[in-house]
Coordinates of C-alpha atoms in Angstrom, one line a residue:
Chain A
M5 CA 55.4 -13.4 11.7
R6 CA 58.7 -14.5 13.2
A7 CA 58.3 -18.0 11.9
L8 CA 59.4 -17.2 8.4
P9 CA 62.8 -15.7 9.1
V10 CA 63.5 -18.6 11.4
A11 CA 62.5 -21.1 8.7
F12 CA 64.7 -19.4 6.2
A13 CA 67.6 -19.3 8.6
A14 CA 67.2 -23.0 9.4
L15 CA 67.1 -23.7 5.7
A16 CA 70.3 -21.8 5.0
S17 CA 72.1 -23.7 7.8
L18 CA 70.9 -27.0 6.6
A19 CA 72.0 -26.2 3.0
A20 CA 75.5 -25.7 4.2
L21 CA 75.6 -29.4 5.0
A22 CA 74.5 -30.4 1.6
S23 CA 77.8 -30.9 0.0
R24 CA 78.3 -34.1 1.9
A25 CA 74.9 -35.4 1.1
E26 CA 74.0 -38.2 -1.3
A27 CA 71.4 -37.4 -3.9
A28 CA 69.5 -38.9 -6.7
P29 CA 68.1 -36.7 -9.4
C30 CA 65.0 -38.8 -9.8
C31 CA 63.7 -38.1 -6.4
M32 CA 64.7 -34.7 -5.0
S33 CA 61.9 -32.4 -6.1
A34 CA 59.2 -35.1 -6.5
T35 CA 58.0 -34.8 -3.0
A36 CA 59.7 -31.6 -2.0
F37 CA 56.6 -29.4 -1.8
G38 CA 53.0 -29.5 -3.0
T39 CA 51.6 -32.8 -4.2
G40 CA 54.6 -33.1 -6.6
R41 CA 54.9 -36.0 -8.9
L42 CA 55.4 -39.8 -8.8
L43 CA 58.9 -41.1 -8.1
I44 CA 60.2 -43.1 -11.1
W45 CA 59.6 -46.4 -9.4
E46 CA 56.2 -45.7 -8.1
D47 CA 52.9 -47.0 -9.5
A48 CA 50.8 -44.6 -7.4
A49 CA 50.9 -42.3 -4.4
V50 CA 48.3 -41.0 -2.0
G51 CA 48.6 -38.3 0.6
L52 CA 46.9 -36.0 3.0
R53 CA 48.0 -32.4 3.4
T54 CA 46.6 -30.3 6.1
S55 CA 47.1 -26.5 6.3
L56 CA 46.3 -23.9 8.8
A57 CA 46.2 -20.3 7.4
R58 CA 45.8 -17.2 9.4
G59 CA 44.4 -14.1 7.7
L60 CA 46.5 -11.1 8.6
G61 CA 45.0 -8.4 6.4
Q62 CA 44.3 -7.7 2.7
W63 CA 45.5 -5.7 -0.2
D64 CA 42.8 -3.3 -1.5
G65 CA 42.2 -2.6 -5.1
D66 CA 45.0 0.0 -5.1
G67 CA 47.5 -2.4 -3.8
Q68 CA 47.6 -0.9 -0.3
W69 CA 48.2 -3.4 2.5
R70 CA 45.5 -3.1 5.2
P71 CA 46.0 -5.2 8.3
Y72 CA 42.7 -6.6 9.8
D73 CA 41.4 -4.7 12.7
G74 CA 38.7 -6.3 14.8
Y75 CA 38.4 -9.2 12.4
D76 CA 39.9 -12.7 12.8
E77 CA 40.1 -15.4 10.2
L78 CA 41.6 -18.9 10.5
E79 CA 41.2 -21.4 7.7
W80 CA 41.9 -25.1 8.0
R81 CA 42.3 -27.0 4.8
S82 CA 42.8 -30.7 4.4
E83 CA 43.4 -32.2 1.0
L84 CA 43.2 -35.8 0.2
W85 CA 45.1 -36.5 -3.0
G86 CA 46.2 -39.3 -5.2
M87 CA 48.1 -40.0 -8.4
A88 CA 48.5 -43.1 -10.5
A89 CA 50.8 -44.0 -13.3
L90 CA 49.2 -44.7 -16.7
S91 CA 52.5 -45.4 -18.4
R92 CA 56.1 -44.4 -17.9
R93 CA 55.3 -40.9 -18.9
A94 CA 51.7 -40.3 -18.1
S95 CA 49.9 -40.2 -14.8
L96 CA 46.5 -39.2 -13.5
F97 CA 46.0 -37.1 -10.3
A98 CA 43.0 -36.0 -8.3
R99 CA 42.5 -33.8 -5.2
A100 CA 39.6 -33.6 -2.8
P101 CA 40.0 -30.6 -0.4
F102 CA 38.0 -30.1 2.7
V103 CA 37.9 -26.5 4.1
A104 CA 36.7 -25.2 7.5
T105 CA 36.9 -21.6 8.4
R106 CA 36.6 -19.7 11.7
R107 CA 35.8 -16.0 11.6
H108 CA 35.2 -13.6 14.4
A109 CA 33.9 -10.1 13.9
G110 CA 32.3 -8.0 16.7
A111 CA 29.6 -10.1 18.3
L112 CA 29.7 -12.7 15.6
D113 CA 31.7 -15.8 15.7
G114 CA 31.4 -18.8 13.3
F115 CA 33.0 -22.0 12.4
D116 CA 31.9 -24.3 9.6
G117 CA 33.1 -26.0 6.5
G118 CA 32.8 -28.9 4.1
L119 CA 34.0 -30.3 0.8
A120 CA 35.6 -27.7 -1.4
D121 CA 36.1 -27.8 -5.2
V122 CA 37.7 -31.1 -6.3
S123 CA 40.0 -31.3 -9.2
A124 CA 41.6 -34.0 -11.4
G125 CA 44.0 -34.0 -14.2
L126 CA 46.6 -35.6 -16.4
R127 CA 50.4 -35.2 -16.2
Y128 CA 52.6 -36.1 -19.2
E129 CA 56.4 -36.1 -19.0
I130 CA 57.8 -35.0 -22.3
L131 CA 61.3 -35.4 -20.9
S132 CA 61.7 -37.3 -17.7
I133 CA 64.2 -36.3 -15.0
G134 CA 67.6 -37.6 -15.9
E135 CA 66.6 -38.7 -19.3
V136 CA 69.0 -36.2 -20.9
L137 CA 71.3 -34.9 -18.3
E138 CA 72.0 -31.6 -20.0
L139 CA 68.3 -30.8 -20.4
P140 CA 65.7 -30.1 -17.7
A141 CA 62.8 -32.5 -17.3
I142 CA 59.7 -31.2 -19.0
A143 CA 56.2 -32.1 -18.1
V144 CA 52.8 -30.7 -19.0
T145 CA 49.5 -31.0 -17.1
V146 CA 45.9 -30.5 -17.9
S147 CA 43.2 -30.4 -15.2
V148 CA 39.6 -29.6 -14.5
T149 CA 38.1 -28.3 -11.3
A150 CA 34.5 -29.0 -10.4
P151 CA 32.3 -26.7 -8.3
T152 CA 31.7 -29.2 -5.6
G153 CA 32.2 -26.7 -2.8
R154 CA 29.5 -24.4 -1.4
P155 CA 29.4 -21.0 -3.1
T156 CA 28.6 -17.8 -1.3
W157 CA 25.0 -17.7 -2.5
D158 CA 24.3 -21.0 -0.8
A159 CA 25.9 -19.8 2.5
A160 CA 23.8 -20.3 5.6
T161 CA 26.1 -18.6 8.2
P162 CA 26.3 -14.9 8.9
L163 CA 30.1 -14.7 8.4
G164 CA 30.0 -17.1 5.4
V165 CA 32.2 -19.7 7.2
D166 CA 30.5 -22.5 5.3
V167 CA 31.6 -21.1 2.0
T168 CA 34.0 -23.7 0.5
G169 CA 34.0 -23.1 -3.2
R170 CA 33.7 -20.6 -6.1
G171 CA 30.7 -22.0 -7.8
A172 CA 32.3 -22.4 -11.2
W173 CA 34.0 -25.0 -13.3
A174 CA 37.6 -24.3 -14.2
L175 CA 40.1 -25.7 -16.8
G176 CA 43.8 -25.6 -16.2
A177 CA 47.0 -26.2 -18.1
G178 CA 50.6 -26.1 -16.9
L179 CA 54.2 -26.6 -17.7
S180 CA 56.8 -27.8 -15.3
L181 CA 60.6 -27.6 -15.8
E182 CA 62.9 -29.3 -13.4
H183 CA 66.7 -29.3 -13.5
T184 CA 69.1 -31.1 -11.2
A185 CA 72.7 -30.6 -10.4
M186 CA 73.2 -32.9 -7.4
P187 CA 72.5 -32.3 -4.7
W188 CA 70.6 -29.2 -5.8
F189 CA 67.5 -28.8 -7.9
V190 CA 65.5 -26.0 -9.5
R191 CA 61.9 -26.3 -10.5
V192 CA 59.7 -23.8 -12.4
D193 CA 56.0 -24.4 -12.7
V194 CA 53.9 -22.1 -14.9
G195 CA 50.1 -22.7 -15.0
A196 CA 47.0 -21.1 -16.3
T197 CA 43.5 -21.6 -15.0
V198 CA 40.5 -20.5 -17.0
P199 CA 37.2 -20.4 -14.9
L200 CA 34.1 -21.0 -17.0
P201 CA 31.1 -18.7 -16.9
A202 CA 28.6 -19.6 -14.2
E203 CA 25.2 -18.3 -13.3
R204 CA 25.0 -16.1 -10.2
P205 CA 21.5 -17.0 -9.0
D206 CA 21.6 -14.3 -6.4
L207 CA 22.0 -11.6 -9.1
G208 CA 20.5 -13.4 -12.0
V209 CA 23.5 -12.8 -14.2
D210 CA 26.4 -14.8 -15.7
Q211 CA 29.7 -14.4 -14.1
R212 CA 33.2 -15.5 -15.1
F213 CA 36.2 -15.2 -12.8
G214 CA 39.2 -13.8 -14.5
P215 CA 41.8 -16.3 -15.9
E216 CA 44.7 -16.9 -13.6
L217 CA 48.4 -17.2 -14.3
V218 CA 50.4 -19.0 -11.6
T219 CA 54.1 -19.2 -11.4
D220 CA 56.2 -21.0 -8.9
V221 CA 60.0 -21.0 -8.8
A222 CA 61.6 -23.3 -6.4
G223 CA 65.1 -24.2 -5.5
G224 CA 66.2 -26.9 -3.1
V225 CA 68.8 -29.3 -1.9
E226 CA 68.9 -32.9 -0.7
L227 CA 70.6 -32.7 2.7
T228 CA 70.9 -36.4 3.1
E229 CA 69.2 -39.3 1.5
G230 CA 65.5 -38.7 1.7
L231 CA 65.7 -35.3 3.4
V232 CA 65.0 -32.4 1.0
T233 CA 64.6 -28.8 1.8
S234 CA 63.5 -26.0 -0.6
L235 CA 62.5 -22.4 -1.0
V236 CA 59.6 -21.4 -3.2
A237 CA 58.7 -18.0 -4.7
R238 CA 55.2 -17.8 -6.1
L239 CA 53.2 -15.3 -8.1
T240 CA 49.5 -15.4 -9.0
W241 CA 47.9 -12.9 -11.3
A242 CA 44.2 -13.0 -12.2
S243 CA 42.5 -10.7 -14.7
E244 CA 39.2 -9.0 -14.0
I245 CA 35.9 -10.6 -13.3
V246 CA 33.3 -10.4 -16.2
L247 CA 29.7 -9.9 -15.2
D248 CA 27.2 -10.4 -18.0
G249 CA 29.9 -9.5 -20.6
A250 CA 31.3 -6.4 -18.8
S251 CA 34.6 -6.4 -16.9
V252 CA 34.3 -5.4 -13.2
D253 CA 36.8 -2.5 -12.6
G254 CA 39.5 -3.3 -10.1
S255 CA 38.6 -7.0 -9.7
G256 CA 41.9 -8.3 -11.0
R257 CA 44.2 -9.9 -8.4
L258 CA 47.9 -10.1 -7.7
D259 CA 49.3 -12.4 -5.0
V260 CA 53.0 -12.8 -4.4
G261 CA 54.5 -15.0 -1.7
L262 CA 57.5 -17.0 -0.4
G263 CA 57.6 -20.4 1.1
A264 CA 59.9 -22.9 2.6
A265 CA 59.5 -26.6 2.7
L266 CA 61.0 -29.7 4.2
S267 CA 60.4 -33.2 2.9
W268 CA 61.6 -36.3 4.7
R269 CA 61.2 -39.8 3.3
F270 CA 61.5 -41.6 6.6
A271 CA 60.6 -45.1 5.3
Y272 CA 60.5 -46.7 1.9
H273 CA 56.9 -45.8 1.3
W274 CA 56.4 -42.9 3.6
T275 CA 57.3 -39.2 3.3
L276 CA 56.6 -36.4 5.7
Q277 CA 56.2 -32.9 4.4
L278 CA 56.4 -29.6 6.3
A279 CA 55.9 -26.2 4.7
V280 CA 55.4 -22.5 5.6
D281 CA 54.1 -19.9 3.2
T282 CA 53.5 -16.2 3.5
G283 CA 52.5 -13.2 1.5
L284 CA 54.8 -10.2 1.5
F285 CA 52.8 -7.8 3.5
V286 CA 53.8 -4.5 2.0
D287 CA 52.1 -2.1 -0.4
G288 CA 52.3 -3.1 -4.0
L289 CA 53.0 -6.8 -3.5
G290 CA 49.4 -7.7 -3.6
D291 CA 46.2 -6.4 -5.1
N292 CA 42.6 -7.1 -4.2
Q293 CA 43.8 -10.2 -2.2
P294 CA 43.8 -11.4 1.4
G295 CA 47.2 -11.9 3.0
R296 CA 47.8 -15.1 4.9
L297 CA 50.5 -16.9 6.8
T298 CA 50.1 -20.7 6.2
G299 CA 51.7 -23.7 7.8
T300 CA 51.3 -27.2 6.2
L301 CA 51.8 -30.7 7.3
G302 CA 51.6 -33.5 4.8
L303 CA 52.0 -37.3 4.8
R304 CA 52.6 -39.2 1.6
Y305 CA 52.5 -42.9 0.8
G306 CA 54.1 -44.3 -2.4
V307 CA 52.8 -47.5 -3.9
F308 CA 55.4 -49.6 -5.7
Chain B
M30 CA 12.4 7.2 -40.9
H31 CA 9.0 8.9 -41.2
V32 CA 8.8 12.6 -40.5
A33 CA 6.3 12.0 -37.7
T34 CA 8.5 9.4 -36.1
L35 CA 11.5 11.8 -36.3
R36 CA 9.5 14.6 -34.8
R37 CA 8.4 12.3 -31.9
T38 CA 12.0 11.2 -31.3
L39 CA 13.3 14.8 -31.2
L40 CA 10.5 15.8 -28.9
A41 CA 11.3 12.9 -26.5
L42 CA 15.0 13.8 -26.6
A43 CA 14.2 17.5 -25.9
V44 CA 12.2 16.4 -22.8
L45 CA 14.5 13.7 -21.5
L46 CA 17.9 15.3 -22.1
P47 CA 17.5 18.1 -19.5
L48 CA 16.0 15.6 -17.1
S49 CA 18.9 13.2 -17.4
L50 CA 21.5 16.0 -17.1
G51 CA 19.8 17.2 -14.0
A52 CA 19.9 13.7 -12.5
C53 CA 23.6 13.3 -13.3
A54 CA 24.4 16.6 -11.7
N55 CA 23.0 15.4 -8.5
D56 CA 24.3 11.9 -8.6
P57 CA 27.5 11.5 -6.5
K58 CA 28.4 7.9 -5.9
G59 CA 26.5 6.5 -2.9
E60 CA 23.8 9.2 -2.7
D61 CA 20.4 9.5 -4.1
T62 CA 19.9 8.2 -7.6
V63 CA 16.7 8.7 -9.6
T64 CA 15.7 5.9 -12.0
D65 CA 12.4 6.4 -13.7
A66 CA 10.1 7.7 -11.0
L67 CA 11.4 6.7 -7.6
A68 CA 14.3 8.2 -5.7
L69 CA 16.0 6.2 -3.0
S70 CA 18.5 7.1 -0.3
G71 CA 20.0 4.8 2.3
S72 CA 22.0 5.2 5.5
L73 CA 23.7 2.4 7.5
D74 CA 23.6 2.3 11.3
V75 CA 27.2 3.3 11.5
A76 CA 29.3 5.7 9.4
E77 CA 32.3 3.4 9.2
P78 CA 31.0 -0.1 9.1
A79 CA 32.8 -3.1 10.4
T80 CA 32.5 -6.7 9.4
G81 CA 29.2 -8.2 10.6
Q82 CA 25.5 -7.5 10.5
H83 CA 24.1 -4.0 10.0
T84 CA 20.7 -2.3 9.6
L85 CA 20.2 -0.1 6.6
T86 CA 17.5 2.6 6.7
I87 CA 16.0 3.3 3.3
T88 CA 13.8 6.2 2.2
V89 CA 11.7 6.0 -0.9
V90 CA 10.2 9.1 -2.5
D91 CA 8.6 9.8 -5.8
G92 CA 9.6 12.5 -8.3
A93 CA 7.7 15.1 -6.4
G94 CA 9.5 14.2 -3.1
A95 CA 6.4 12.6 -1.6
A96 CA 6.9 9.5 0.5
V97 CA 6.1 6.2 -1.2
E98 CA 4.5 3.6 1.0
G99 CA 3.9 0.0 0.1
A100 CA 6.9 -0.3 -2.2
T101 CA 8.7 -3.6 -2.8
V102 CA 12.3 -3.0 -1.7
T103 CA 15.2 -5.4 -2.2
V104 CA 18.8 -5.0 -0.8
D105 CA 21.8 -6.8 -2.4
P106 CA 25.2 -6.4 -0.8
E107 CA 28.0 -7.3 -3.2
M108 CA 31.8 -7.4 -3.2
P109 CA 32.1 -6.6 -6.9
M110 CA 35.9 -6.9 -6.9
H111 CA 35.7 -10.4 -5.3
G112 CA 32.8 -11.7 -7.4
H113 CA 30.5 -12.6 -4.6
G114 CA 27.6 -11.3 -2.6
S115 CA 26.6 -11.5 1.1
S116 CA 26.2 -14.7 3.1
E117 CA 22.8 -13.5 4.3
T118 CA 19.7 -12.1 2.7
A119 CA 18.4 -8.9 4.2
V120 CA 14.7 -8.8 5.3
V121 CA 13.1 -5.5 4.5
T122 CA 10.5 -4.1 6.8
E123 CA 8.3 -1.1 6.1
V124 CA 8.3 1.5 8.9
G125 CA 6.0 4.0 7.3
G126 CA 6.2 7.4 5.8
G127 CA 8.3 6.0 2.9
V128 CA 10.9 4.6 5.3
Y129 CA 12.0 1.0 5.2
T130 CA 14.7 -0.9 7.2
A131 CA 16.7 -3.9 6.0
F132 CA 18.4 -6.4 8.4
P133 CA 20.7 -8.1 8.4
V134 CA 22.9 -6.3 5.8
T135 CA 25.8 -8.6 6.4
F136 CA 29.4 -7.9 5.4
Q137 CA 31.1 -11.2 6.1
M138 CA 34.6 -9.9 5.3
P139 CA 36.5 -6.6 5.2
G140 CA 36.9 -4.8 1.9
M141 CA 34.9 -2.8 -0.6
W142 CA 31.2 -3.5 -0.7
T143 CA 28.4 -2.1 -2.8
V144 CA 24.9 -2.4 -1.5
T145 CA 22.3 -2.1 -4.3
V146 CA 18.9 -1.1 -3.1
T147 CA 16.0 -1.3 -5.5
A148 CA 12.4 -0.2 -5.0
T149 CA 9.3 -1.0 -7.1
H150 CA 5.9 0.6 -6.7
G151 CA 3.4 -0.2 -9.4
E152 CA 5.1 0.8 -12.7
R153 CA 7.7 3.0 -11.0
T154 CA 11.1 1.8 -10.0
G155 CA 14.2 3.3 -8.6
S156 CA 17.6 2.1 -7.3
V157 CA 20.7 3.3 -5.6
D158 CA 24.2 1.9 -5.2
L159 CA 25.7 2.6 -1.8
D160 CA 29.5 2.0 -1.5
Y161 CA 31.2 1.1 1.8
T162 CA 34.7 0.4 2.8
V163 CA 34.3 -2.3 5.5
N164 CA 37.0 -2.8 8.1

């Protein structure tokens, strides 16, 4: 729990050095956090991101934070991703995550995992970064997620550690705004995901997870050429689950968190990414949602 | 509507309405529920369940309170607010005297769980929803 304040303090210290840094608006937020986007000179990029998330507790349906007691959960997630330019404005992306979970409860202990739900999509830049200096870059994305992971009803372990997916297709759409005032940048991502109805074979009914709205607001600075640090605030809101046409009371979700990231392009083609992310573990800043502390290490290779 | 049909409908309502009101009056969440002819009750091996495997003891009686043997009993744990069920399927064993046990009733994570127990015996059925806060 002390990692986050340390990360933020480090970020603030580094930001103080930013005024002397060189910066290029084309590059700063492209690789700053998440899978980002292609740099303007890249034809493609591939990467591997590995996260380790520790479950600390959960918010119940009334938004009360309840720390875990006698229950341990650690999730390892590695995501192989790639993106390729179709044209100057359009690019394709795909993500294949692998998830492994360890849970311990009483006399039970389990560790298992596998391929999670893969996704792919299209990004189109309506206005590229730097195209009109006074205006932010604007990009839209559409995506689809396939239920390639193992849903709960196919689990074969007592603690469900082999569960890696939700068991439903999902469609997504997003809008990304990015503005640069060297060496600083601000990025706002807003996305909506609509899971499609899927049959629950264990209950013999159709179920649809509630549509999700995800918002990320990030601000960052290029400290020196190729070294970018940023802070991210995120909010996810999901509406209620629908079971055979009827909403399930209290099944909506709220998840709010903060993150810090560091991106270092240490060679022409290679970028190293580090990030920490945490929920805000107090009453009311989550609803029907597990709370986690996550650390991420990523490596990115740009093709040009 | 024919007069005879109307008379039958009113007669059925006159019989069923007091029965249904009586059932509702004795229907606190998590306790006995009468559906058609069978009444079920269930109790977990601990009062405050933790994550993991548990044994659920189920009692099945008919409308007159007599033990029902040879019923087909199913147990479905569900996290309704998360949209998924349990990672294991409970096996139900008949003990005798209308008593059945189900194991493993597995709660693979903390949170609100609802265990739906259903019993069928011939034409008669019954079910009960048991709510648990799992730590």
